[in-house]
């Protein structure tokens, strides 16, 4: 599986969780010849991830960029500021995303609604729009991969998640339209929807309260970021004619967003 040799991979939200794991997994899979562009808001954390990668994969070139996907103007400058050798992006992993709180609709703060939509939806769309021209300039109507991280929450809305679930449903809808719109190209539009993964996701959801976050995973065995990273890299490493269009990944105890078996 050296299909990724020489590729340039761009990952949003690479400072933690699924995005960080995905960066490491790409590097492990193609340790001698790969370029990784890692982005997130926390630059120092990205630099630590880059260091970790250089420890496991000496031939991987890593470029880190502080990028807030909820800022359309930052995204606008991002592509033109890329060093020449990182400009020919082959794979975009739209992973950056977050949830804020578990409030029901009447109480959700406007700021939380905005940050979820601007990160998970308009950020993902703006990244896609920024990178697509690179893909579409290639032969046969264009080539390249867009891998969007959706969620079980986008397929099955739950109480206390109305806005987050709506953002992930929007990702799903946008992704499906895009696949249809680009049908005359060789661009692959891929969606991967995880169930429960233990990352910083719940810590962010509860505003930094680690105790509350820990309770979410009591009595269950969630997926790890590495589990999802393996699926992302698998999708990217298929033969160009193979599109892993849509994948739902659960841990063993989970069968729906709200159907979980907990050991007491
Ligand atoms: P983490 O909180 O561990 O990671 C989220 C990443 O997104 C961080 O690297 C964070 O970096 C980045 N991020 C957040 N906001 C922004 C922003 N405005 N601009 C750029 N980067 C941003 O959570 P996960 O790894 O779990 O989340 C990754 C994706 O997976 C999300 O889209 C999430 O919705 C999805 N998902 C998660 C599931 C789970 O159970 N954990 C299940 C299903 C889907 P920084 O703070 O440095 O900006
Ligand atoms: C994260 C999964 O169900 O906790 O997207 O919202 S869930």
mmCIF file of N, CA and C and ligand atoms in Angstrom, residues 12-20 39-43 45-46 67-71 94-99 115 118-120 149-153 164 168 192-202 204 217, ligand 1:
data_model
loop_
_atom_site.group_PDB
_atom_site.id
_atom_site.type_symbol
_atom_site.label_atom_id
_atom_site.label_comp_id
_atom_site.label_asym_id
_atom_site.label_seq_id
_atom_site.Cartn_x
_atom_site.Cartn_y
_atom_site.Cartn_z
ATOM 1 N N UNK A 12 -7.387 19.373 8.993
ATOM 2 C CA UNK A 12 -7.816 20.435 9.908
ATOM 3 C C UNK A 12 -8.081 19.802 11.279
ATOM 4 N N UNK A 13 -7.844 20.579 12.321
ATOM 5 C CA UNK A 13 -8.044 20.048 13.678
ATOM 6 C C UNK A 13 -7.056 18.944 14.004
ATOM 7 N N UNK A 14 -5.796 19.145 13.652
ATOM 8 C CA UNK A 14 -4.776 18.101 13.826
ATOM 9 C C UNK A 14 -4.054 18.201 15.166
ATOM 10 N N UNK A 15 -4.518 19.087 16.049
ATOM 11 C CA UNK A 15 -3.816 19.253 17.333
ATOM 12 C C UNK A 15 -4.267 18.249 18.373
ATOM 13 N N UNK A 16 -5.336 17.507 18.087
ATOM 14 C CA UNK A 16 -5.887 16.628 19.119
ATOM 15 C C UNK A 16 -6.743 15.527 18.503
ATOM 16 N N UNK A 17 -7.039 14.518 19.305
ATOM 17 C CA UNK A 17 -8.059 13.524 18.963
ATOM 18 C C UNK A 17 -7.893 12.863 17.609
ATOM 19 N N UNK A 18 -8.974 12.802 16.867
ATOM 20 C CA UNK A 18 -9.016 12.097 15.582
ATOM 21 C C UNK A 18 -8.040 12.723 14.579
ATOM 22 N N UNK A 19 -7.956 14.042 14.550
ATOM 23 C CA UNK A 19 -7.085 14.729 13.588
ATOM 24 C C UNK A 19 -5.618 14.429 13.841
ATOM 25 N N UNK A 20 -5.219 14.472 15.113
ATOM 26 C CA UNK A 20 -3.827 14.159 15.473
ATOM 27 C C UNK A 20 -3.523 12.698 15.138
ATOM 28 N N UNK A 39 -3.164 21.684 10.608
ATOM 29 C CA UNK A 39 -3.719 22.974 11.004
ATOM 30 C C UNK A 39 -4.632 22.827 12.220
ATOM 31 N N UNK A 40 -4.704 23.896 12.993
ATOM 32 C CA UNK A 40 -5.604 24.007 14.154
ATOM 33 C C UNK A 40 -5.372 25.399 14.735
ATOM 34 N N UNK A 41 -6.098 25.723 15.800
ATOM 35 C CA UNK A 41 -5.888 27.039 16.414
ATOM 36 C C UNK A 41 -4.679 27.037 17.345
ATOM 37 N N UNK A 42 -4.364 25.886 17.962
ATOM 38 C CA UNK A 42 -3.255 25.812 18.931
ATOM 39 C C UNK A 42 -1.941 25.449 18.216
ATOM 40 N N UNK A 43 -1.159 26.479 17.917
ATOM 41 C CA UNK A 43 0.069 26.259 17.143
ATOM 42 C C UNK A 43 1.100 25.427 17.905
ATOM 43 N N UNK A 45 0.690 23.183 20.179
ATOM 44 C CA UNK A 45 0.291 21.769 20.232
ATOM 45 C C UNK A 45 0.567 21.099 18.891
ATOM 46 N N UNK A 46 0.324 21.835 17.809
ATOM 47 C CA UNK A 46 0.631 21.304 16.472
ATOM 48 C C UNK A 46 2.126 21.040 16.326
ATOM 49 N N UNK A 67 -4.559 27.921 12.068
ATOM 50 C CA UNK A 67 -5.702 28.248 11.203
ATOM 51 C C UNK A 67 -7.011 27.977 11.940
ATOM 52 N N UNK A 68 -7.798 29.023 12.095
ATOM 53 C CA UNK A 68 -9.131 28.897 12.690
ATOM 54 C C UNK A 68 -10.122 28.755 11.531
ATOM 55 N N UNK A 69 -10.701 27.564 11.377
ATOM 56 C CA UNK A 69 -11.573 27.350 10.204
ATOM 57 C C UNK A 69 -12.858 28.178 10.274
ATOM 58 N N UNK A 70 -13.172 28.701 11.465
ATOM 59 C CA UNK A 70 -14.393 29.510 11.550
ATOM 60 C C UNK A 70 -14.141 30.927 11.017
ATOM 61 N N UNK A 71 -12.904 31.221 10.638
ATOM 62 C CA UNK A 71 -12.586 32.535 10.084
ATOM 63 C C UNK A 71 -12.372 32.432 8.577
ATOM 64 N N UNK A 94 -11.293 17.172 6.312
ATOM 65 C CA UNK A 94 -12.066 18.177 7.041
ATOM 66 C C UNK A 94 -12.518 17.566 8.363
ATOM 67 N N UNK A 95 -11.667 17.742 9.377
ATOM 68 C CA UNK A 95 -11.903 17.091 10.666
ATOM 69 C C UNK A 95 -12.240 18.077 11.784
ATOM 70 N N UNK A 96 -11.749 19.316 11.693
ATOM 71 C CA UNK A 96 -11.963 20.277 12.780
ATOM 72 C C UNK A 96 -13.449 20.372 13.100
ATOM 73 N N UNK A 97 -13.765 20.289 14.374
ATOM 74 C CA UNK A 97 -15.173 20.387 14.746
ATOM 75 C C UNK A 97 -15.314 20.342 16.244
ATOM 76 N N UNK A 98 -16.475 20.770 16.712
ATOM 77 C CA UNK A 98 -16.677 20.789 18.153
ATOM 78 C C UNK A 98 -18.150 20.859 18.529
ATOM 79 N N UNK A 99 -18.393 20.531 19.788
ATOM 80 C CA UNK A 99 -19.741 20.622 20.353
ATOM 81 C C UNK A 99 -19.640 21.477 21.598
ATOM 82 N N UNK A 115 -20.706 29.325 17.138
ATOM 83 C CA UNK A 115 -19.381 28.689 17.049
ATOM 84 C C UNK A 115 -19.518 27.285 16.463
ATOM 85 N N UNK A 118 -20.284 27.823 12.673
ATOM 86 C CA UNK A 118 -19.155 28.432 11.940
ATOM 87 C C UNK A 118 -17.960 27.487 11.841
ATOM 88 N N UNK A 119 -17.803 26.603 12.830
ATOM 89 C CA UNK A 119 -16.693 25.652 12.780
ATOM 90 C C UNK A 119 -17.067 24.429 11.946
ATOM 91 N N UNK A 120 -18.164 23.784 12.336
ATOM 92 C CA UNK A 120 -18.490 22.472 11.754
ATOM 93 C C UNK A 120 -19.057 22.578 10.340
ATOM 94 N N UNK A 149 -15.290 14.469 8.150
ATOM 95 C CA UNK A 149 -15.644 13.750 9.372
ATOM 96 C C UNK A 149 -17.023 14.247 9.823
ATOM 97 N N UNK A 150 -18.001 13.392 9.604
ATOM 98 C CA UNK A 150 -19.357 13.686 10.070
ATOM 99 C C UNK A 150 -19.529 13.101 11.462
ATOM 100 N N UNK A 151 -20.679 12.495 11.716
ATOM 101 C CA UNK A 151 -20.918 11.866 13.024
ATOM 102 C C UNK A 151 -22.211 11.070 12.973
ATOM 103 N N UNK A 152 -22.322 10.083 13.844
ATOM 104 C CA UNK A 152 -23.626 9.429 14.060
ATOM 105 C C UNK A 152 -24.675 10.500 14.396
ATOM 106 N N UNK A 153 -24.219 11.594 15.024
ATOM 107 C CA UNK A 153 -25.146 12.671 15.415
ATOM 108 C C UNK A 153 -25.804 13.334 14.201
ATOM 109 N N UNK A 164 -25.570 20.711 17.510
ATOM 110 C CA UNK A 164 -24.463 19.868 17.030
ATOM 111 C C UNK A 164 -24.974 18.870 15.987
ATOM 112 N N UNK A 168 -23.969 18.438 11.939
ATOM 113 C CA UNK A 168 -23.439 17.228 11.313
ATOM 114 C C UNK A 168 -24.387 16.713 10.212
ATOM 115 N N UNK A 192 -16.875 9.998 6.663
ATOM 116 C CA UNK A 192 -16.689 8.999 7.717
ATOM 117 C C UNK A 192 -17.390 9.510 8.972
ATOM 118 N N UNK A 193 -18.324 8.720 9.469
ATOM 119 C CA UNK A 193 -19.146 9.121 10.609
ATOM 120 C C UNK A 193 -18.835 8.256 11.827
ATOM 121 N N UNK A 194 -18.075 8.783 12.786
ATOM 122 C CA UNK A 194 -17.802 8.004 13.991
ATOM 123 C C UNK A 194 -18.979 8.031 14.970
ATOM 124 N N UNK A 195 -19.070 6.958 15.746
ATOM 125 C CA UNK A 195 -19.896 6.973 16.957
ATOM 126 C C UNK A 195 -19.034 7.557 18.066
ATOM 127 N N UNK A 196 -19.064 6.880 19.231
ATOM 128 C CA UNK A 196 -18.388 7.442 20.395
ATOM 129 C C UNK A 196 -16.858 7.232 20.348
ATOM 130 N N UNK A 197 -16.125 8.338 20.342
ATOM 131 C CA UNK A 197 -14.663 8.290 20.334
ATOM 132 C C UNK A 197 -14.166 9.096 21.527
ATOM 133 N N UNK A 198 -13.279 8.549 22.330
ATOM 134 C CA UNK A 198 -12.768 9.326 23.474
ATOM 135 C C UNK A 198 -11.597 10.186 23.029
ATOM 136 N N UNK A 199 -11.842 11.478 23.002
ATOM 137 C CA UNK A 199 -10.858 12.484 22.590
ATOM 138 C C UNK A 199 -11.057 13.675 23.540
ATOM 139 N N UNK A 200 -10.698 14.866 23.106
ATOM 140 C CA UNK A 200 -11.014 16.061 23.911
ATOM 141 C C UNK A 200 -12.447 16.555 23.669
ATOM 142 N N UNK A 201 -13.161 15.827 22.800
ATOM 143 C CA UNK A 201 -14.521 16.228 22.393
ATOM 144 C C UNK A 201 -15.426 16.557 23.590
ATOM 145 N N UNK A 202 -15.498 15.627 24.555
ATOM 146 C CA UNK A 202 -16.413 15.839 25.690
ATOM 147 C C UNK A 202 -15.869 16.886 26.664
ATOM 148 N N UNK A 204 -14.287 19.526 25.723
ATOM 149 C CA UNK A 204 -14.696 20.787 25.076
ATOM 150 C C UNK A 204 -16.199 21.006 25.283
ATOM 151 N N UNK A 217 -17.895 8.325 29.412
ATOM 152 C CA UNK A 217 -17.274 7.068 28.979
ATOM 153 C C UNK A 217 -17.253 6.003 30.080
HETATM 154 P P1 LIG B 1 -11.012 16.979 19.770
HETATM 155 O O1 LIG B 1 -11.623 18.048 20.594
HETATM 156 O O2 LIG B 1 -10.032 16.061 20.417
HETATM 157 O O3 LIG B 1 -10.350 17.598 18.459
HETATM 158 C C1 LIG B 1 -10.966 18.616 17.727
HETATM 159 C C2 LIG B 1 -9.954 19.302 16.855
HETATM 160 O O4 LIG B 1 -10.609 20.334 16.124
HETATM 161 C C3 LIG B 1 -8.833 19.929 17.640
HETATM 162 O O5 LIG B 1 -7.615 19.672 16.986
HETATM 163 C C4 LIG B 1 -9.162 21.406 17.602
HETATM 164 O O6 LIG B 1 -7.951 22.140 17.601
HETATM 165 C C5 LIG B 1 -9.860 21.524 16.269
HETATM 166 N N1 LIG B 1 -10.708 22.692 16.158
HETATM 167 C C6 LIG B 1 -11.779 23.038 16.903
HETATM 168 N N2 LIG B 1 -12.262 24.223 16.505
HETATM 169 C C7 LIG B 1 -11.465 24.655 15.494
HETATM 170 C C8 LIG B 1 -11.429 25.806 14.682
HETATM 171 N N3 LIG B 1 -12.326 26.798 14.812
HETATM 172 N N4 LIG B 1 -10.470 25.908 13.733
HETATM 173 C C9 LIG B 1 -9.558 24.933 13.589
HETATM 174 N N5 LIG B 1 -9.528 23.819 14.322
HETATM 175 C C10 LIG B 1 -10.476 23.692 15.270
HETATM 176 O O7 LIG B 1 -12.253 16.158 19.198
HETATM 177 P P2 LIG B 1 -12.366 14.966 18.110
HETATM 178 O O8 LIG B 1 -11.047 14.531 17.652
HETATM 179 O O9 LIG B 1 -13.285 13.985 18.698
HETATM 180 O O10 LIG B 1 -13.145 15.723 16.943
HETATM 181 C C11 LIG B 1 -12.737 15.675 15.587
HETATM 182 C C12 LIG B 1 -13.979 15.599 14.699
HETATM 183 O O11 LIG B 1 -14.639 14.371 14.951
HETATM 184 C C13 LIG B 1 -15.004 16.692 14.952
HETATM 185 O O12 LIG B 1 -15.508 17.146 13.713
HETATM 186 C C14 LIG B 1 -16.102 15.973 15.736
HETATM 187 O O13 LIG B 1 -17.348 16.566 15.566
HETATM 188 C C15 LIG B 1 -16.032 14.600 15.103
HETATM 189 N N6 LIG B 1 -16.615 13.512 15.853
HETATM 190 C C16 LIG B 1 -16.184 13.218 17.114
HETATM 191 C C17 LIG B 1 -16.764 12.157 17.807
HETATM 192 C C18 LIG B 1 -16.378 11.825 19.196
HETATM 193 O O14 LIG B 1 -17.122 11.071 19.868
HETATM 194 N N7 LIG B 1 -15.264 12.287 19.706
HETATM 195 C C19 LIG B 1 -17.779 11.312 17.182
HETATM 196 C C20 LIG B 1 -18.158 11.719 15.854
HETATM 197 C C21 LIG B 1 -17.581 12.765 15.231
HETATM 198 P P3 LIG B 1 -7.723 23.585 18.289
HETATM 199 O O15 LIG B 1 -8.497 23.588 19.559
HETATM 200 O O16 LIG B 1 -6.232 23.614 18.480
HETATM 201 O O17 LIG B 1 -8.196 24.552 17.277
#
